[in-house]
CSV table of C-alpha atoms in Angstrom, one decimal:
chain,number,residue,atom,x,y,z
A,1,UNK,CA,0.0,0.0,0.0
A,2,UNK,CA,1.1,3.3,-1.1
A,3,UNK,CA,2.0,5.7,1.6
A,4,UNK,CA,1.8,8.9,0.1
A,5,UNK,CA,-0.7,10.8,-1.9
A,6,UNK,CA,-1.3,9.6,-5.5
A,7,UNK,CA,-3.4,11.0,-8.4
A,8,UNK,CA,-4.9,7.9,-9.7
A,9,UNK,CA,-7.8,6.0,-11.4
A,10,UNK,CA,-7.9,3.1,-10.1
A,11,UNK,CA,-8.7,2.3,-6.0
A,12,UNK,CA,-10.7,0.0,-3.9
A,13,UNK,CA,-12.8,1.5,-1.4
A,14,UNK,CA,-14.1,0.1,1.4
A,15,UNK,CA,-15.8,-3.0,0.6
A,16,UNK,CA,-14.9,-5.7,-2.1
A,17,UNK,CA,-17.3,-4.8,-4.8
A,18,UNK,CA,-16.6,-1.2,-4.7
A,19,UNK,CA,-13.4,-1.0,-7.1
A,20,UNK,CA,-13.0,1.9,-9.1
A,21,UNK,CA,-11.0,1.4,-12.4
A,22,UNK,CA,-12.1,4.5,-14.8
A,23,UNK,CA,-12.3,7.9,-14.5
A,24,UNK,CA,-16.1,8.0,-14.6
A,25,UNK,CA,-16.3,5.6,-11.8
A,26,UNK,CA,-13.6,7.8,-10.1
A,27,UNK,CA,-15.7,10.8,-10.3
A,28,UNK,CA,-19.3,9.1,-9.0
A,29,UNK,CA,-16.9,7.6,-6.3
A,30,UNK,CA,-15.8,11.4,-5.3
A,31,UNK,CA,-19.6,12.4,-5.7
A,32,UNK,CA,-20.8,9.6,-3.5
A,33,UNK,CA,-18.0,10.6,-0.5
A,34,UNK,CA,-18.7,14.5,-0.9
A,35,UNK,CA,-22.5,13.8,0.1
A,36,UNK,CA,-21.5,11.4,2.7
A,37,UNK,CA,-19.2,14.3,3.9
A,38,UNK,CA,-21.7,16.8,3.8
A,39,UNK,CA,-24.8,14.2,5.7
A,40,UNK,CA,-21.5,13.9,8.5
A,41,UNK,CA,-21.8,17.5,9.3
A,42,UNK,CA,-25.5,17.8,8.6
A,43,UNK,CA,-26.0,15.0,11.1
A,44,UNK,CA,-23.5,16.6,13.9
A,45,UNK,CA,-25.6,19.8,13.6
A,46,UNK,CA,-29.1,17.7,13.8
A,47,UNK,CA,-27.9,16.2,16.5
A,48,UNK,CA,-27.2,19.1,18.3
A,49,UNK,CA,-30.1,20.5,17.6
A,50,UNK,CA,-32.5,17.6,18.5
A,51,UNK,CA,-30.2,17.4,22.0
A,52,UNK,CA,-31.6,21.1,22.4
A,53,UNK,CA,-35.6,20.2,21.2
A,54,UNK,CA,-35.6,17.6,23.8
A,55,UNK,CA,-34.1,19.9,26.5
A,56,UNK,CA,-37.0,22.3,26.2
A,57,UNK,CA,-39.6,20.5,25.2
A,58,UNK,CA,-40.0,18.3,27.7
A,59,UNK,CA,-38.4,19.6,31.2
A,60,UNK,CA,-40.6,21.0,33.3
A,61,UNK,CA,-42.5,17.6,33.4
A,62,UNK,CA,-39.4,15.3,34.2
A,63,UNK,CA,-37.4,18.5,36.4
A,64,UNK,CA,-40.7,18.4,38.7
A,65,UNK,CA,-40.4,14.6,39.0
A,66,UNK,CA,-37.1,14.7,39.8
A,67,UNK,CA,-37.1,17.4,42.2
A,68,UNK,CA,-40.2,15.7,43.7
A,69,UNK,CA,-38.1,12.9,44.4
A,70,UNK,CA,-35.5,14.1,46.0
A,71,UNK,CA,-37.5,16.5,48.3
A,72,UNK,CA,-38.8,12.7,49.9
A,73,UNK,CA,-42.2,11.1,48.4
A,74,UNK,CA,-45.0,12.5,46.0
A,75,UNK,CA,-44.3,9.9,43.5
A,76,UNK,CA,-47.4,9.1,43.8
A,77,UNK,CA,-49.2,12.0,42.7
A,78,UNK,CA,-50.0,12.7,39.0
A,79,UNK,CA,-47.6,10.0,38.0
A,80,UNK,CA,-49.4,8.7,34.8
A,81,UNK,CA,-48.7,12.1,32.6
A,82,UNK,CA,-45.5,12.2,33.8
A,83,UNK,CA,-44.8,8.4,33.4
A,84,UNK,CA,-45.7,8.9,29.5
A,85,UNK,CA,-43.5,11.7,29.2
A,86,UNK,CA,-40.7,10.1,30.8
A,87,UNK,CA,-41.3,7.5,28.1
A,88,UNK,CA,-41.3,9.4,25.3
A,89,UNK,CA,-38.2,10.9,26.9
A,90,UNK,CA,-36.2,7.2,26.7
A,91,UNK,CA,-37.6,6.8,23.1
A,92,UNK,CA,-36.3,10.5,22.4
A,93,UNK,CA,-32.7,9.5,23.7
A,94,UNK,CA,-32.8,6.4,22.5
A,95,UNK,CA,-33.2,7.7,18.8
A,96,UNK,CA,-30.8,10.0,19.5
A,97,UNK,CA,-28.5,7.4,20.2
A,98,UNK,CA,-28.5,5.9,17.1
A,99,UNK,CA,-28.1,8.9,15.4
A,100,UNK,CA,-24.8,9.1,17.6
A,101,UNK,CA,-23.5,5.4,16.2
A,102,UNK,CA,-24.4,6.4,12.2
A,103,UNK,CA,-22.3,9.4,13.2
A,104,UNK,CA,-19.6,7.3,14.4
A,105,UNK,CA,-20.1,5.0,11.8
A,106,UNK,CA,-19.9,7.3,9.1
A,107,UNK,CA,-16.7,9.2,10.5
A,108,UNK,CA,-14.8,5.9,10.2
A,109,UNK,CA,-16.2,5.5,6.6
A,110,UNK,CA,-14.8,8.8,5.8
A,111,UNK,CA,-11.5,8.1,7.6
A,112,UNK,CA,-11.0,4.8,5.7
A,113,UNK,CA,-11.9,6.4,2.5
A,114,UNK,CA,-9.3,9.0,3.1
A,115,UNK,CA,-6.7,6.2,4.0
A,116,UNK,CA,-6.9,4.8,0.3
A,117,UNK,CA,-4.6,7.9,0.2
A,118,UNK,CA,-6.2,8.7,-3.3
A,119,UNK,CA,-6.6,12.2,-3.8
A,120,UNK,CA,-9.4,12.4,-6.0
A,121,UNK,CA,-11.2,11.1,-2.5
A,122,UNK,CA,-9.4,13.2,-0.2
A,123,UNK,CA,-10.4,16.0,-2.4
A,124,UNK,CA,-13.8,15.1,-2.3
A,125,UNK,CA,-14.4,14.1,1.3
A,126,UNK,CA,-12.5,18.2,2.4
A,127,UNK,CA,-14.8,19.9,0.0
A,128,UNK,CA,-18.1,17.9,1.6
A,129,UNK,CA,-17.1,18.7,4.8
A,130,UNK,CA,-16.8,22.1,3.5
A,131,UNK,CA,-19.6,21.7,1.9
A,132,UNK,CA,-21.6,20.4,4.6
A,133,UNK,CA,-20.0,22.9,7.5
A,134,UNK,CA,-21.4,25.7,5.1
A,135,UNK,CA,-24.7,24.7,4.7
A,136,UNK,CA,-25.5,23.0,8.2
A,137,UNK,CA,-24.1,25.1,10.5
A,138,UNK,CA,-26.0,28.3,10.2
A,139,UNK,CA,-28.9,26.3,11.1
A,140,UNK,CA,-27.7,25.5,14.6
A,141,UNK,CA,-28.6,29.6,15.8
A,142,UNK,CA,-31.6,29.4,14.6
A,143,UNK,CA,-33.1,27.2,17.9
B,1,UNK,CA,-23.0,24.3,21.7
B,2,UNK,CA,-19.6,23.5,23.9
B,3,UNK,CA,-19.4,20.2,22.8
B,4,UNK,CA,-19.3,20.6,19.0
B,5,UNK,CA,-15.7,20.6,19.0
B,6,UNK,CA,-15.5,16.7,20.5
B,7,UNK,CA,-18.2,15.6,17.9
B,8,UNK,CA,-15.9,17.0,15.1
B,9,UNK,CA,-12.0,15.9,16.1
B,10,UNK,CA,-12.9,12.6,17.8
B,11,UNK,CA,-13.6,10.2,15.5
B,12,UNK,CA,-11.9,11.7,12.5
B,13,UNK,CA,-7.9,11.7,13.5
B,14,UNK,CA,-6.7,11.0,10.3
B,15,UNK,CA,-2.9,10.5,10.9
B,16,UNK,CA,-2.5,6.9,11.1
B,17,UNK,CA,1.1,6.1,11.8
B,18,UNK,CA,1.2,2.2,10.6
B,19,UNK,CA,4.3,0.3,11.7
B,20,UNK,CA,6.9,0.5,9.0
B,21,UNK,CA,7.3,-3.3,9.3
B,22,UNK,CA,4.4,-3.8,7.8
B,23,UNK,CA,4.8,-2.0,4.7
B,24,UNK,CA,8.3,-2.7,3.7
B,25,UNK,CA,8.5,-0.8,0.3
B,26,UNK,CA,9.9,-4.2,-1.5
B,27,UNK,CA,7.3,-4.3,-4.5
B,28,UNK,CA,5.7,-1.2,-6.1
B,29,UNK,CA,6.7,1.9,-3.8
B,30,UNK,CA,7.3,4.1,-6.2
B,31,UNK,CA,5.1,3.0,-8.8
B,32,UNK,CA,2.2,5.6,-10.2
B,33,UNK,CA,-0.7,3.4,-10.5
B,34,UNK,CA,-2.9,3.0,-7.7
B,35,UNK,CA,-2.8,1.3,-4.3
B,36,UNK,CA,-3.5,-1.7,-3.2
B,37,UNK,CA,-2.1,-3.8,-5.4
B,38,UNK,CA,1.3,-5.5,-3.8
B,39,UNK,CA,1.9,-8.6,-3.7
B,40,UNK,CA,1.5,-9.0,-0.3
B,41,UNK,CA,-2.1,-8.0,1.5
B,42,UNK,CA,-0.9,-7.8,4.8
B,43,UNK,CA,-2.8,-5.2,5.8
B,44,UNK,CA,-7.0,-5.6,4.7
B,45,UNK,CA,-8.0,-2.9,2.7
B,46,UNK,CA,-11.7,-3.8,2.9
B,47,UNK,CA,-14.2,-5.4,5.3
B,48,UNK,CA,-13.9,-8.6,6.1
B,49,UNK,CA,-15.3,-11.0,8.9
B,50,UNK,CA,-13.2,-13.3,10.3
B,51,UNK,CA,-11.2,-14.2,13.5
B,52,UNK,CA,-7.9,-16.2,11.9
B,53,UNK,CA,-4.7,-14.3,12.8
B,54,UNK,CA,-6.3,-11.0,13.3
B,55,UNK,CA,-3.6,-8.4,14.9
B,56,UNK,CA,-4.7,-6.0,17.1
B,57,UNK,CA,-2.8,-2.9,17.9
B,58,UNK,CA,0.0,-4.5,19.5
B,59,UNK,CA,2.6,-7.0,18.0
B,60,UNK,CA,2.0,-10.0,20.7
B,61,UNK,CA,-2.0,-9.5,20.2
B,62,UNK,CA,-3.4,-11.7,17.7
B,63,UNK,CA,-6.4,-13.8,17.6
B,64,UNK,CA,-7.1,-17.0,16.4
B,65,UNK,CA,-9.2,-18.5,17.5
B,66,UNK,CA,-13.3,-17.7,17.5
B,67,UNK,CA,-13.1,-17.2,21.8
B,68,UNK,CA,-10.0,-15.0,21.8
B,69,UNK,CA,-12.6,-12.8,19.3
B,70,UNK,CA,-15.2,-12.8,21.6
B,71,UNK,CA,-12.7,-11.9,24.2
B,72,UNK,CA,-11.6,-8.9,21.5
B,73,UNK,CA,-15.2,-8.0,20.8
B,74,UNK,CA,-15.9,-7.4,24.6
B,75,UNK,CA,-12.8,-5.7,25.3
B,76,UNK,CA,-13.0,-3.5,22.2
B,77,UNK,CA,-16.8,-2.9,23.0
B,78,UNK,CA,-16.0,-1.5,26.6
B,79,UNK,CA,-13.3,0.6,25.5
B,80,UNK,CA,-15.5,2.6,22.8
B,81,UNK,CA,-17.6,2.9,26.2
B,82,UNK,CA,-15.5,4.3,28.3
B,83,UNK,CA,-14.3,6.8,25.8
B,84,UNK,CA,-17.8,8.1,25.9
B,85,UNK,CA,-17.8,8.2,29.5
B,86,UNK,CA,-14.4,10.3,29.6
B,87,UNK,CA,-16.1,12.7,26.7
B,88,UNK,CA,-19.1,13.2,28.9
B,89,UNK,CA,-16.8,13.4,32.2
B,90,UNK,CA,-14.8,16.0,31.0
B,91,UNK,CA,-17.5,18.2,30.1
B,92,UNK,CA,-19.3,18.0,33.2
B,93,UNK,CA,-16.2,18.3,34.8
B,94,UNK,CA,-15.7,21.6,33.1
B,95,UNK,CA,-18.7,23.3,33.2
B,96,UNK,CA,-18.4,22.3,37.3
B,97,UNK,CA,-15.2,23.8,37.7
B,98,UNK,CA,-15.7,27.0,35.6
B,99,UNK,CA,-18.7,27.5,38.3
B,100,UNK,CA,-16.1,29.2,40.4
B,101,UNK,CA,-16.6,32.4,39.3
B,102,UNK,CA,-13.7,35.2,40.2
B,103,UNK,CA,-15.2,39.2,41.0
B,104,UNK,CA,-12.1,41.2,40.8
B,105,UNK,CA,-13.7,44.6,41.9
B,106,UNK,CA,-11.2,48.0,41.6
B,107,UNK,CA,-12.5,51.4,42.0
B,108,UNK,CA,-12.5,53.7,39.7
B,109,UNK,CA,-12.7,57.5,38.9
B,110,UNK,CA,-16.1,58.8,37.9
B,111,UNK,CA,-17.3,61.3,36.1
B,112,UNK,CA,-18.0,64.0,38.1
B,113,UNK,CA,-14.6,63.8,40.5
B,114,UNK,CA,-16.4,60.5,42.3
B,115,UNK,CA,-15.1,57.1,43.0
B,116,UNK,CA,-17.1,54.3,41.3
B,117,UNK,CA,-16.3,50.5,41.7
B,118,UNK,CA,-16.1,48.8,38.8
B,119,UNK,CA,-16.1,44.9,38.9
B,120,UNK,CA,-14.6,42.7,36.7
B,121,UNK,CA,-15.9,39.0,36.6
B,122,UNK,CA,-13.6,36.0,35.3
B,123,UNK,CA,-15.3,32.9,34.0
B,124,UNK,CA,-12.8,29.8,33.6
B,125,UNK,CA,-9.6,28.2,35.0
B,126,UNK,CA,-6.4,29.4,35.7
B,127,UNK,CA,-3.2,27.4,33.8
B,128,UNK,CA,-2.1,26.0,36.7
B,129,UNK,CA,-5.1,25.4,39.1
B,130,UNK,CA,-5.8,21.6,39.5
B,131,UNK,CA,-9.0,21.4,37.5
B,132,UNK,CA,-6.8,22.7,34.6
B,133,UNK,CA,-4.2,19.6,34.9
B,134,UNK,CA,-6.6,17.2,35.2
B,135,UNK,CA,-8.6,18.1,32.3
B,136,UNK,CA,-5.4,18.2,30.5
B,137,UNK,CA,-4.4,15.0,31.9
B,138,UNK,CA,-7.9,13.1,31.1
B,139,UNK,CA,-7.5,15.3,27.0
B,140,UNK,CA,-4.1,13.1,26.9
B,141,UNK,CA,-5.8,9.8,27.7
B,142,UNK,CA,-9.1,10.5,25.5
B,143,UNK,CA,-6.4,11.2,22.5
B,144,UNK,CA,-4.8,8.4,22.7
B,145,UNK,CA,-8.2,6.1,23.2
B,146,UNK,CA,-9.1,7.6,20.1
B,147,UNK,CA,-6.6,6.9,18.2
B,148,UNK,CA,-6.4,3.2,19.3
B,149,UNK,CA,-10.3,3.2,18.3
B,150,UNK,CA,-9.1,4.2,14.8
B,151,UNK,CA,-6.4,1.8,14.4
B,152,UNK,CA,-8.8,-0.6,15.7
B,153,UNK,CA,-11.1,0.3,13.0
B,154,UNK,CA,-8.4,0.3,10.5
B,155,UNK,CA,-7.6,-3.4,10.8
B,156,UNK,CA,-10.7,-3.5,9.0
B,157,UNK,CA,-12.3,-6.5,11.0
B,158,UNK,CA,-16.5,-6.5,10.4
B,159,UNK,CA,-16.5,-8.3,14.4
B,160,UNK,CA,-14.3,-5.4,15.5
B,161,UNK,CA,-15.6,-2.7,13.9
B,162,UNK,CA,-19.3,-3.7,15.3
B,163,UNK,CA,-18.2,-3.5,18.5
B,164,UNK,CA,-17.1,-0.2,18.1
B,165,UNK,CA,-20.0,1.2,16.7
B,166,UNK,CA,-22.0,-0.9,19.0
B,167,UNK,CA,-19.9,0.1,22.0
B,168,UNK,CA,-20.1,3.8,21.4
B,169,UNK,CA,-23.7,3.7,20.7
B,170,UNK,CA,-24.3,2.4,24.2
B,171,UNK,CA,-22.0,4.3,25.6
B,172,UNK,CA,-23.6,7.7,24.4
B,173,UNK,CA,-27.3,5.9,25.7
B,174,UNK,CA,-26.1,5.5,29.0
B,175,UNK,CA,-23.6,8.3,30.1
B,176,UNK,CA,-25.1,11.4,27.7
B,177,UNK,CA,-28.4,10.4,29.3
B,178,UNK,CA,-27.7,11.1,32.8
B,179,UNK,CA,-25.8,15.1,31.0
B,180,UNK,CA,-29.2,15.2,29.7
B,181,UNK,CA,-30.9,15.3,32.8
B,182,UNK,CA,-27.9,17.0,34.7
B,183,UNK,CA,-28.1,20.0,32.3
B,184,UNK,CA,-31.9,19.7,32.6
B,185,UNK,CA,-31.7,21.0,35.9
B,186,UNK,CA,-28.9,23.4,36.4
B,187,UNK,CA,-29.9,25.4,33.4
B,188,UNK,CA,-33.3,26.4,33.8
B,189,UNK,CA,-33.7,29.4,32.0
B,190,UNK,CA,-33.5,28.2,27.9
């Protein structure tokens, strides 16, 4: 394996039946990492963003339960509204969680696709992140 | 958001620094066409499953056999578990210690020939207070636990790179649950 940058057509990305051999695969190949770039970013900024829906959407209901618990009993009292919301809650952070491991996932996609050390791909994956950063990120003020 | 900064660096460290042994530049080094084409495939260059003589990380660490990856799979799976913990760790542990706020108050002249005090507030950590060192110390150890999840990933094992995923997924349920609440609660005014 080459250990330094080369221009070239030819490279084998990832899995076993994704070899590239001519320039038009090259290019689609480049195409297909810029938008996986630019959903990396997209999905750091939706995360961050669904982290901040869930914050003030639901706490009153789950801050009152928890400061009702630790003042001594009262679990008792409305507990049924406050059980649902505590379950839609889990689901909430449980989605979010997989969100997290395509995010991992992804990242590593990227950083084995940039290990190729082609630079048609390098190329690709900087300007999708560039890409991606531009489009993404002004949406993360706007809460 | 003071935690966009992990979710960009930590997973993408893209200097790997293979062991020259590996790679000994006997076939085509220096040849222009494309990679991955020497003679010998040491080193995977796609996914594979499979648990005969898999290296991992270190030179005495190989598995064979279909326990030993089982044992690998659980270890590897913790690991990307803990390194959520330490992410989530250090940022409570930071927004804790910049709680500490300094008021630095001086007077000052006024306009009018009177004295007025003006006060000056400082949010965050001094170089060499303790909270400072440790949070250094714990940035060393979640550098370096990145960067053995990478080369982890890099050996290109499908059991290996499940339990990454797999680890850090869990990880992030159970340790960014309990910042979820925690922030919940301290920061009441959204």
């Amino acid at each position: 394996m080459a250990m330094h940058f080369i221009f070239s057509d030819t490279v084998v990305l990832l899995f076993d039946f994704w070899s590239v051999h001519s320039p038009a695969g090259m290019a689609l190949s480049v195409l297909v990492l810029l938008l996986l770039a630019v959903l990396y970013e997209g999905i750091k900024v939706g995360k961050a963003k669904l982290l901040h829906q869930v914050l003030v959407n639901l706490p009153t209901s789950i801050s009152q339960q928890t400061i009702a618990e630790t003042d001594g009993d009262s679990a008792g009292s409305d507990s049924s509204p406050v059980g649902r919301t505590h379950h839609r809650w889990y689901l909430c952070h449980f989605g979010q969680s997989l969100i997290h491991v395509i995010q991992v996932v992804i990242g590593y996609f990227i950083m084995l696709a940039v290990m190729s050390y082609n630079t048609w791909i390098f190329l690709g994956v900087v300007l999708g992140s560039a890409v991606g950063y531009y489009l993404a990120y002004p949406l993360l003020s706007t809460a | 958001m003071d935690h966009s900064h992990h979710m960009g660096m930590s997973y993408m460290d893209s200097n790997s620094t293979m062991q020259p042994s590996h790679h000994h530049p006997a076939t085509s080094a220096s040849h222009p066409h494309g990679g991955g084409d020497s003679h010998m495939m040491m080193m995977p260059m796609t996914f594979y499953f499979g648990f005969k003589n898999v290296e991992l990380l270190f030179s005495g660490l190989v598995i064979n056999t279909a326990g030993e990856m089982a044992g690998a799979f659980v270890a590897v799976f913790l690991l990307a578990m803990f390194y959520e913990g330490l992410k989530i760790a250090r940022e409570s542990l930071l927004r804790k210690s910049q709680v500490s706020i300094r008021y630095n108050s001086m007077p000052v002249p006024g306009p009018n020939g009177t004295i007025l005090m003006e006060t000056h507030k400082t949010v965050g950590q001094q170089m060499l207070s303790f909270p400072h060192l440790l949070q250094t110390v714990l940035h060393i150890i979640q550098v370096v636990i990145s960067y053995f999840l990478m080369l982890i990933f890099m050996t290109y094992n499908g059991y290996l790179c499940i339990a990454v995923a797999a680890g850090a997924g869990t990880g992030y349920f159970l340790f960014s649950w309990k910042k979820a609440v925690v922030v919940d609660i301290t920061e009441h005014c959204h």
